Coordinates of C-alpha atoms (C1' of nucleotides) in Angstrom, one line a residue:
Chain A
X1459 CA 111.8 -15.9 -22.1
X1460 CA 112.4 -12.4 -20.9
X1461 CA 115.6 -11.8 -18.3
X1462 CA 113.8 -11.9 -15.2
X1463 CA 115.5 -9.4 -13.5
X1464 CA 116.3 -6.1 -14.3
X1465 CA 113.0 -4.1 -13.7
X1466 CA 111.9 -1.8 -16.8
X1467 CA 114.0 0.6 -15.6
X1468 CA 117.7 0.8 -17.4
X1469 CA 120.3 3.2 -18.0
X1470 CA 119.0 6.6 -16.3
X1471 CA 115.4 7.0 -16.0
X1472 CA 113.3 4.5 -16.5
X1473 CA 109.8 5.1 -18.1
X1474 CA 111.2 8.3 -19.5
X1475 CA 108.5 8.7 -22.0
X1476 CA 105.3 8.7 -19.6
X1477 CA 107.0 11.3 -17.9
X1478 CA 107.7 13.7 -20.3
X1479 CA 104.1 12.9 -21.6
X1480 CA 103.0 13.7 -17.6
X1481 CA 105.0 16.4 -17.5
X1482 CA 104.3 18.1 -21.2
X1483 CA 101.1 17.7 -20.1
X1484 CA 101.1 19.6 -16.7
X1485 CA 103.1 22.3 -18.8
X1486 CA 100.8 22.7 -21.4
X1487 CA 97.5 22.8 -18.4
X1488 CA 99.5 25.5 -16.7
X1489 CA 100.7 27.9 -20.3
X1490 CA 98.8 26.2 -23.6
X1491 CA 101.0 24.3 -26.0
X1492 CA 102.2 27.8 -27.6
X1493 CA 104.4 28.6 -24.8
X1494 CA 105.8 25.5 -24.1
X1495 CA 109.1 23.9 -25.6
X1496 CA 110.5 20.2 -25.6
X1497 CA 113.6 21.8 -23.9
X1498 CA 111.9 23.1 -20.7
X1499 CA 109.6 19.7 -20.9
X1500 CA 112.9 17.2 -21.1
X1501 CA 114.5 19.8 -18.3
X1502 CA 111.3 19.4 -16.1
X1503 CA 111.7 15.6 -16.7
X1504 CA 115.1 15.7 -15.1
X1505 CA 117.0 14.6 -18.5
X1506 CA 118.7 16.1 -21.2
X1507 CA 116.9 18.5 -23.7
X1508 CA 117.7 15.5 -26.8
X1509 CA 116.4 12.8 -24.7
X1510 CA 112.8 12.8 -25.8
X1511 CA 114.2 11.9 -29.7
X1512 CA 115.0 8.7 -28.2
X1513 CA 110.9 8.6 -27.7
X1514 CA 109.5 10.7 -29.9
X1515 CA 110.8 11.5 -33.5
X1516 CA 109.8 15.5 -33.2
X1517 CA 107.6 17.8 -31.2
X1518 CA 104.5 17.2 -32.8
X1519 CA 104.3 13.5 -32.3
X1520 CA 104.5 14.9 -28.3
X1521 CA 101.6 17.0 -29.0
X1522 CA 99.8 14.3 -30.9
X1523 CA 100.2 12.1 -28.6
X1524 CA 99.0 14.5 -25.6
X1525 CA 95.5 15.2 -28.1
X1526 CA 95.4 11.2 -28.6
X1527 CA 94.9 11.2 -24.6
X1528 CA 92.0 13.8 -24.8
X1529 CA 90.0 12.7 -27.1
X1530 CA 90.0 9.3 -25.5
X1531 CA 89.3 10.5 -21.9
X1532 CA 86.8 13.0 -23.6
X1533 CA 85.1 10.0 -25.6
X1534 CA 85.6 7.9 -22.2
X1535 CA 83.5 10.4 -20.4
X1536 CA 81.0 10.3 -22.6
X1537 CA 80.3 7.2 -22.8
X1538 CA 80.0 7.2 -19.2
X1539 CA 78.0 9.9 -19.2
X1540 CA 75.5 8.4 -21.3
X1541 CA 75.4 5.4 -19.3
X1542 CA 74.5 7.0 -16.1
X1543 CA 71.6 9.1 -17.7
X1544 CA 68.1 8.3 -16.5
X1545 CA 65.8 8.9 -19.4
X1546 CA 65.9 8.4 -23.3
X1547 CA 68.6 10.0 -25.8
X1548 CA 67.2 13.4 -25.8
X1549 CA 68.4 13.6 -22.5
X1550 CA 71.6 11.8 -23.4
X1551 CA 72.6 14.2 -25.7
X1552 CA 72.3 16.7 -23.9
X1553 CA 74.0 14.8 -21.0
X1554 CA 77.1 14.4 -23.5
X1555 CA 76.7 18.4 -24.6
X1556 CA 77.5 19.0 -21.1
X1557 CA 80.6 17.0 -20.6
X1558 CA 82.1 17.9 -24.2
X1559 CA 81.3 21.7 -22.4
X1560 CA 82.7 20.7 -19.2
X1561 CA 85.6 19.3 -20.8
X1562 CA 86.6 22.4 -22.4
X1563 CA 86.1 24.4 -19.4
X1564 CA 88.4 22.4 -17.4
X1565 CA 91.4 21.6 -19.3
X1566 CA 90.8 24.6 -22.1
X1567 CA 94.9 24.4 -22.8
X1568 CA 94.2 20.6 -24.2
X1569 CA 90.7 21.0 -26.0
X1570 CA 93.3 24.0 -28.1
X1571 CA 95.8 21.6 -28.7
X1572 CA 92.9 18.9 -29.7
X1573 CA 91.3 21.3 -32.2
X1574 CA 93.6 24.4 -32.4
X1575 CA 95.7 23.6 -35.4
X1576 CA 99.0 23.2 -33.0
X1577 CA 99.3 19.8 -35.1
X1578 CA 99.5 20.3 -38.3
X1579 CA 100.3 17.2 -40.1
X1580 CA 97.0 15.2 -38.5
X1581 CA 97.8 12.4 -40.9
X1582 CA 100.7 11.5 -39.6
X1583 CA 99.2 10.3 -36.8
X1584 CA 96.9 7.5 -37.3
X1585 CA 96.0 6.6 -34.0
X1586 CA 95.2 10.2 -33.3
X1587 CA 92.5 9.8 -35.8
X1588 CA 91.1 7.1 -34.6
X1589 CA 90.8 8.5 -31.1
X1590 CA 89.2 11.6 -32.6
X1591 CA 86.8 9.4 -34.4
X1592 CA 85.9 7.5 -31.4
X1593 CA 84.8 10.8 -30.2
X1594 CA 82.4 11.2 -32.9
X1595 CA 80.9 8.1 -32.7
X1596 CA 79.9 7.9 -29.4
X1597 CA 77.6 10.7 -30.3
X1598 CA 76.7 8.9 -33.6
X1599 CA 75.5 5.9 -31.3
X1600 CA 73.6 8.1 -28.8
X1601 CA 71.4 9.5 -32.5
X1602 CA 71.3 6.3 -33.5
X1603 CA 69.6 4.8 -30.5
X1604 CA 67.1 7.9 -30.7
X1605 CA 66.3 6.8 -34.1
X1606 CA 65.4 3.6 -33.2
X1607 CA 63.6 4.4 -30.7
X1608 CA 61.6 6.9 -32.5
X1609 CA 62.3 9.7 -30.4
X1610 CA 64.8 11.4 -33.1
X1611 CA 63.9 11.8 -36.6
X1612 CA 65.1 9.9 -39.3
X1613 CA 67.4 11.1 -41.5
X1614 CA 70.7 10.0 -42.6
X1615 CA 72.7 9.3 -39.5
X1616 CA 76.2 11.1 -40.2
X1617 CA 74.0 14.4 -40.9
X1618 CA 72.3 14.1 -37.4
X1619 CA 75.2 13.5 -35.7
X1620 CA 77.4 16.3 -37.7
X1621 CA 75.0 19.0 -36.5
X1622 CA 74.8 17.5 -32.6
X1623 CA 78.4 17.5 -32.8
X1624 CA 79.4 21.0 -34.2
X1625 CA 76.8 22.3 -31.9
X1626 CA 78.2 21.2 -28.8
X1627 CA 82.4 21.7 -30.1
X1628 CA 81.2 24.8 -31.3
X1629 CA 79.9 25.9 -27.8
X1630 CA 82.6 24.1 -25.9
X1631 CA 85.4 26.6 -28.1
X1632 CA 83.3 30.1 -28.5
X1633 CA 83.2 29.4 -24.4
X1634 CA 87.0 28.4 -23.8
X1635 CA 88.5 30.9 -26.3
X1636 CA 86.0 33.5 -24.0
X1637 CA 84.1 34.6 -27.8
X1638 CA 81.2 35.0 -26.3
X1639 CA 80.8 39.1 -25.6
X1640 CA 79.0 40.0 -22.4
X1641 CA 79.1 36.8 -20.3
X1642 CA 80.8 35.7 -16.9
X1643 CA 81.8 32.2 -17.4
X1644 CA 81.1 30.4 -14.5
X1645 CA 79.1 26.7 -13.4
X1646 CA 76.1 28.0 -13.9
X1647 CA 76.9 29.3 -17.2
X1648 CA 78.2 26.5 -18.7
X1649 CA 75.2 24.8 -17.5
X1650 CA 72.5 26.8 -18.9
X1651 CA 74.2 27.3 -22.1
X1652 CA 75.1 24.1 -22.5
X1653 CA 71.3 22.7 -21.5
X1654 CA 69.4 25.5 -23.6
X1655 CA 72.1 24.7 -26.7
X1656 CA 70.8 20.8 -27.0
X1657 CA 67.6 21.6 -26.1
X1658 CA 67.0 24.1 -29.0
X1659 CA 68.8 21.9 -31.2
X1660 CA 66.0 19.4 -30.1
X1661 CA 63.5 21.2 -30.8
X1662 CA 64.4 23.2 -32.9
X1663 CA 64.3 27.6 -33.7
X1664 CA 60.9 27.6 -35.1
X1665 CA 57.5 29.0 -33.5
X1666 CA 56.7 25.7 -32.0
X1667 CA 53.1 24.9 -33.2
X1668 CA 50.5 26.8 -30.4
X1669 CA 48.3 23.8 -29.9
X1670 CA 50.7 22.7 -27.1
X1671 CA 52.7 25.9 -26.2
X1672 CA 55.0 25.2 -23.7
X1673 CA 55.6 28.1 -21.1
X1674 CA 59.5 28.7 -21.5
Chain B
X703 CA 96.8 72.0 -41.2
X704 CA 98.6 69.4 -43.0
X705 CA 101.2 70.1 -44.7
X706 CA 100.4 69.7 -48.7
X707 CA 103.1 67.8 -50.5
X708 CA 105.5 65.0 -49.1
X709 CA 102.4 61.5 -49.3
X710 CA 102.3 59.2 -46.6
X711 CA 105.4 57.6 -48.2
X712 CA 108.5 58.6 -46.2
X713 CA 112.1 57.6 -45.6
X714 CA 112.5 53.9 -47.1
X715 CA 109.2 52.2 -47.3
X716 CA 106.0 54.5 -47.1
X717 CA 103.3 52.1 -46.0
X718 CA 105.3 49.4 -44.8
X719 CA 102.8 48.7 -41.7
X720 CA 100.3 47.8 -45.2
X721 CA 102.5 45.4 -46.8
X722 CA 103.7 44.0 -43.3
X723 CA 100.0 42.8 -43.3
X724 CA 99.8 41.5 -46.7
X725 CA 102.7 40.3 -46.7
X726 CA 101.7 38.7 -43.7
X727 CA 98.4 37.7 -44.9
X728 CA 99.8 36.1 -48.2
X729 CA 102.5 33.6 -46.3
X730 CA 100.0 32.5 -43.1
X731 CA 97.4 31.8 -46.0
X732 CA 99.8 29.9 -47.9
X733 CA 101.7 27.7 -44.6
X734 CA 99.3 29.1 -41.2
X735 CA 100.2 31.0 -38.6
X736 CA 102.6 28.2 -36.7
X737 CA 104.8 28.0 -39.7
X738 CA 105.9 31.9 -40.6
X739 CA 107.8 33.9 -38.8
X740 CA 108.2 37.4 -38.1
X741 CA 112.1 37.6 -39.6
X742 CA 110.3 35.9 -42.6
X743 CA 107.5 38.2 -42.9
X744 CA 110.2 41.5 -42.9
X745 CA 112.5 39.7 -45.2
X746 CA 109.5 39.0 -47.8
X747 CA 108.8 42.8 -47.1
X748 CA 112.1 44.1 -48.6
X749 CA 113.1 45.5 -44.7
X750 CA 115.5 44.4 -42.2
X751 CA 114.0 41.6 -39.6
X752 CA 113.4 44.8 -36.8
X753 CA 111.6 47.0 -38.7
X754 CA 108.5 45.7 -38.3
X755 CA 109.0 46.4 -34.1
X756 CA 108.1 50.3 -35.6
X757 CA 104.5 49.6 -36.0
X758 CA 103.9 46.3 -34.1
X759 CA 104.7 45.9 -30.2
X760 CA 105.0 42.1 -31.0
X761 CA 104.4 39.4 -33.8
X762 CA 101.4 38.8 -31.6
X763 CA 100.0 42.5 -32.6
X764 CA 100.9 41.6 -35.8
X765 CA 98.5 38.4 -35.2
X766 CA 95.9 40.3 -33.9
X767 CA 95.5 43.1 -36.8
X768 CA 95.3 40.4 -39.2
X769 CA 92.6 37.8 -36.8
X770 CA 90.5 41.4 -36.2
X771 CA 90.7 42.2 -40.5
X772 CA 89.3 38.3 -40.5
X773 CA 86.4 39.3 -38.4
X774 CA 85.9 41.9 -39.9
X775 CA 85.6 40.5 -43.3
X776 CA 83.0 37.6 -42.3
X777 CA 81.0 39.8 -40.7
X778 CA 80.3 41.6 -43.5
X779 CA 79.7 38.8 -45.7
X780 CA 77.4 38.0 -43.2
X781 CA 75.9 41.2 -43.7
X782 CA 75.6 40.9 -47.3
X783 CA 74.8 37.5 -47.5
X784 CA 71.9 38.5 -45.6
X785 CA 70.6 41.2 -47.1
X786 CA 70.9 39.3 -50.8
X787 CA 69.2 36.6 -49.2
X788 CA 64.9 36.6 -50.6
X789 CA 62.9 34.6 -48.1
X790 CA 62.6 35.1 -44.5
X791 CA 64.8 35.0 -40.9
X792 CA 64.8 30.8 -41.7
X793 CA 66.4 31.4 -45.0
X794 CA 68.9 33.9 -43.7
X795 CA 70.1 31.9 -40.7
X796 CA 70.7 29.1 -43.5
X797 CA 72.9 31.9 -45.7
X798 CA 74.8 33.0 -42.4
X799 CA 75.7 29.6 -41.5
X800 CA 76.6 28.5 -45.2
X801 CA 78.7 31.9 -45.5
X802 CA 80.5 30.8 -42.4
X803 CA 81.8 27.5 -43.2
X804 CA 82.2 28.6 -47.0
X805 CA 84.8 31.4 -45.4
X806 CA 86.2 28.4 -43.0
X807 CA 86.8 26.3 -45.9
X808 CA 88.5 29.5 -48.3
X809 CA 91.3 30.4 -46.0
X810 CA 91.6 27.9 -43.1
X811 CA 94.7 29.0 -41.6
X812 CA 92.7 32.5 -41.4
X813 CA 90.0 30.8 -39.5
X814 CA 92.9 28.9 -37.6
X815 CA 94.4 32.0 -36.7
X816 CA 91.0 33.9 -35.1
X817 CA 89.7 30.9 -33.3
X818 CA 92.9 28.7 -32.8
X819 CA 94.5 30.2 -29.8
X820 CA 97.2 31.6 -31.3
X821 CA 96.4 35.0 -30.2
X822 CA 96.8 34.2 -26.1
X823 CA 96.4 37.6 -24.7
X824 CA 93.4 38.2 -26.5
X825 CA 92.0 41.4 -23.7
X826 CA 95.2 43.1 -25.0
X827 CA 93.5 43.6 -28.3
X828 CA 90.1 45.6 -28.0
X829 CA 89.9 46.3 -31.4
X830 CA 89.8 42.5 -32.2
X831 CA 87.4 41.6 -29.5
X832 CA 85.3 44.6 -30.6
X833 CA 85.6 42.6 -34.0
X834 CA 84.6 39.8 -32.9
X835 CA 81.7 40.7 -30.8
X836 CA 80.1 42.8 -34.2
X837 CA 80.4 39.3 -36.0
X838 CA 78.0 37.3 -33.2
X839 CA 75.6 40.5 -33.6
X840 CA 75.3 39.9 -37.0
X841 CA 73.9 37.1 -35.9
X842 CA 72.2 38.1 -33.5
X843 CA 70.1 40.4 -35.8
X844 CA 68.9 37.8 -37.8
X845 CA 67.9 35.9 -34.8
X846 CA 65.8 39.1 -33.4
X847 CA 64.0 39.2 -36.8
X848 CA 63.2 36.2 -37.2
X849 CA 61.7 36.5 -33.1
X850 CA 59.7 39.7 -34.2
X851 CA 58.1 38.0 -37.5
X852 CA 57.1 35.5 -35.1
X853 CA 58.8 32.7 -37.3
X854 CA 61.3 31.7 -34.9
X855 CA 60.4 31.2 -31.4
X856 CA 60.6 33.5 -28.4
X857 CA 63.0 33.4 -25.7
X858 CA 66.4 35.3 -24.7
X859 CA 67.8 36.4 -27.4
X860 CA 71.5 35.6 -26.3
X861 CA 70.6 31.8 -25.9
X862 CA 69.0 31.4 -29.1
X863 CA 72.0 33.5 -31.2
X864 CA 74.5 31.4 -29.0
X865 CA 73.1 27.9 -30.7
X866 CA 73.0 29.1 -33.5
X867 CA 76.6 30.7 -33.5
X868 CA 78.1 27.7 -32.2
X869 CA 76.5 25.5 -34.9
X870 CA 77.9 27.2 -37.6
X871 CA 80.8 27.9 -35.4
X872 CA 81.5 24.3 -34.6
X873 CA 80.6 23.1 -38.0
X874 CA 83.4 24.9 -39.5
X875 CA 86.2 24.1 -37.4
X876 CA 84.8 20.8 -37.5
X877 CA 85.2 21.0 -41.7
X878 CA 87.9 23.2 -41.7
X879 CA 90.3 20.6 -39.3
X880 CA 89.4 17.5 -41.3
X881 CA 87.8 16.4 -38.2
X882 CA 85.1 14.7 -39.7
X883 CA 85.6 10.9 -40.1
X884 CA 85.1 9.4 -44.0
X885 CA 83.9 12.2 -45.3
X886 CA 85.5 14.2 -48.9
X887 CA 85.1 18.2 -48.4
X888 CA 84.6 20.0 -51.6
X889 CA 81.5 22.4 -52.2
X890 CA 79.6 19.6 -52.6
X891 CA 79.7 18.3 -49.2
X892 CA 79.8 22.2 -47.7
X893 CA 76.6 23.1 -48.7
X894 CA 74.8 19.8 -48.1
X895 CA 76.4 20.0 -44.6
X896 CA 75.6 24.0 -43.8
X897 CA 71.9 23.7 -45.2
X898 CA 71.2 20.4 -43.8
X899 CA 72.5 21.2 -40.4
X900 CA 70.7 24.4 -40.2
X901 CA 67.4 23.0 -41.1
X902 CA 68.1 20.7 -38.3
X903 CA 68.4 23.1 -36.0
X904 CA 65.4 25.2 -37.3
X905 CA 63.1 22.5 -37.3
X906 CA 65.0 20.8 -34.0
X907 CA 66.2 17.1 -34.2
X908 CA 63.1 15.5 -32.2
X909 CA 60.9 13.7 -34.3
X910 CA 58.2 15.9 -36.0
X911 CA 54.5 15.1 -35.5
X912 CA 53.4 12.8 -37.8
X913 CA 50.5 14.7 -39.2
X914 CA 52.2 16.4 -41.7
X915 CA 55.7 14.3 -42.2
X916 CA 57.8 16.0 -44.5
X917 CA 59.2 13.8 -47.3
X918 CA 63.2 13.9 -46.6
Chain C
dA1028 C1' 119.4 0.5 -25.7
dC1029 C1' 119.4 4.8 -23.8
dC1030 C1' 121.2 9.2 -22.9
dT1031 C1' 124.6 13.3 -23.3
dG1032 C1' 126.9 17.6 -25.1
dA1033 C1' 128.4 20.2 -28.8
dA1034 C1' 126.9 22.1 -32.8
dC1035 C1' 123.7 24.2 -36.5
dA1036 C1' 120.4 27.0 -38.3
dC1037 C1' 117.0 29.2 -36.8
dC1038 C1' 113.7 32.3 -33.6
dG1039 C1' 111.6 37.0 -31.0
dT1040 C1' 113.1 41.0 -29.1
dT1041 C1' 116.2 45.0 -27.5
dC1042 C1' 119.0 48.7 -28.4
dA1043 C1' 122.5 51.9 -29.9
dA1044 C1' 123.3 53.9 -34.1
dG1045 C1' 122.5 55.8 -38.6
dT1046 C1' 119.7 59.0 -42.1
Chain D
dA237 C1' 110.3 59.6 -37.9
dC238 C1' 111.8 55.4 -39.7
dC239 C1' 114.9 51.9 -40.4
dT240 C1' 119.4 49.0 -39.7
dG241 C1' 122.8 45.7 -37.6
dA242 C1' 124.8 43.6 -33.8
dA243 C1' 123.7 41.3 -29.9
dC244 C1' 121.1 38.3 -26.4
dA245 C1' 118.7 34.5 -24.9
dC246 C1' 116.3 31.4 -26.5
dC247 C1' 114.3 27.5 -30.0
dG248 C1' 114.0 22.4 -32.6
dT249 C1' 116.8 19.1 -34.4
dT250 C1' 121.1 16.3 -35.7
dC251 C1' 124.9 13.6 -34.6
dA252 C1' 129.1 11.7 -32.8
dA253 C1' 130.2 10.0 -28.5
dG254 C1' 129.7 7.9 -24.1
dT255 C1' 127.9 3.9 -20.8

DNA sequence: ACCTGAACACCGTTCAAGT
DNA sequence: ACCTGAACACCGTTCAAGT
């Protein structure tokens, strides 16, 4: 029933709002979301700076729908991630520590804009939540499978997968935001600390028993 | 060699670099960082929208004092916390961590502003990263202990203070943001969350041995 | 339906000038 | 020394108007 003509192109542009979403993006991987405005983002776009009202009702819904993205590619990775491991959820996790850490390292601008506070009214934005919340329960299904398996402990689920989880954002942010005093951030870096992080959090801090002591 | 009379009050103001920063402090606790500007700060100052250019090269300097008081502050909760805390290293990591995201969860637009990105130029400030790097050696002590008492387990130093850091770390961003999905955060749920998640990661998430199974 | 251009009420920052 | 006021080059957002 649609005209059959007439591609989805119209007036002037087109798809105007993937591109400024393509282009806000490449803006905000160059400078962080701080120094960008929507006038430079519709002038990269090729259109003029009121154009993106036609798309967007205000800044932040461009910003929320830029985090929306990341968490789903982020979530998307994971879940790849864990597919691809050889081995049982220990190593999973510690697979999906490494790509949250990877993550960070290679698009640090977004992973601020996903957790920085940049948007402010999170409600607002419903699917944002629920792309954030995927995130979290791709770990939750990585415990869970651990738990069933009998290679994790038992315990209430959301409290395993809590402390997995802050553990590996909290590494992925002291490493973008450059917290951490004394280090050189490079591939091997990001590596070890990511690998040691998970595998501590495994094992935990305590004087394992010295029955079976592991050299380290 | 000073001369005598005339206090540090001069011309207009006396200490108006002090009540920039409360003044500033007051207004980014009430709205965040994003949401006040400088003009604002100056005007709720009782001085004219340049004066603050006097004592501050930028509003980013003006960031940066208040992120570096932030650091400050935590750290020496951290401190105290610590020392208050009866019991051993296990029982101080679980203070630190709780101390953390309690702080986190009382002014989350200061938390915001120290670990958010807001501050972009962050070398420019070594005062702040000086700051910062005292707070992860508060940690970092209580790790050592704990390593020396032989109740937590040997290995570098830096690794085993990085996991813990970016538990607590990512745990309180994580609280702080509303990130977490179906969850209600009052004290309640903060305390359950810090202790649980630092038991967790002192006693590590594999499953323990049955031979002496804790009751949960 | 989609975009433009003028307009409004803001910003951060600079600088000559005042006391 | 410390502060002011005008000025500059920006913002985000609204709205009447164009095609």
């Amino acid at each position: 029933m649609k005209p059959p003509a007439a591609p989805t192109r119209n007036y002037h542009h087109g798809d105007l709002k993937n591109t400024l979403l393509a282009t806000a993006s490449q803006l905000i991987a160059e400078r962080g979301a701080e120094a960008v405005s929507l006038r430079e983002i519709s002038q990269a776009a090729g259109v003029s700076h009121t154009a993106a009202y036609r798309h967007y009702a205000d800044k932040q819904a461009v910003w929320a729908d830029l985090a929306e993205a990341g968490f789903r590619e982020l979530a998307e990775i994971n879940r790849t991630r864990v597919a691809k491991t050889k081995g049982g959820p220990v190593e999973q996790l510690g697979a999906c520590g490494r790509a949250y850490v990877e993550f960070g390292v290679r698009r640090p601008h977004l992973l601020q804009l996903m957790f920085g506070g940049s948007i402010v009214d999170w409600q607002s934005y419903p699917s944002l939540v629920q792309a954030s919340a995927a995130l979290a329960e791709t770990l939750a299904g990585v415990v869970k499978a651990g738990q069933e398996s009998g290679e994790l402990r038992a315990g209430e689920l959301g409290d395993l997968t809590l402390t997995a989880w802050s553990l590996v954002h909290g590494l992925a942010l002291l490493i973008v935001g450059r917290r951490i005093p004394g280090v050189t951030i490079d591939e091997g870096f990001v590596r070890h600390a990511a690998e040691r992080s998970v595998q501590l959090l495994i094992e935990g801090l305590r004087r394992p028993p010295t029955r079976r002591a592991k050299r380290n």
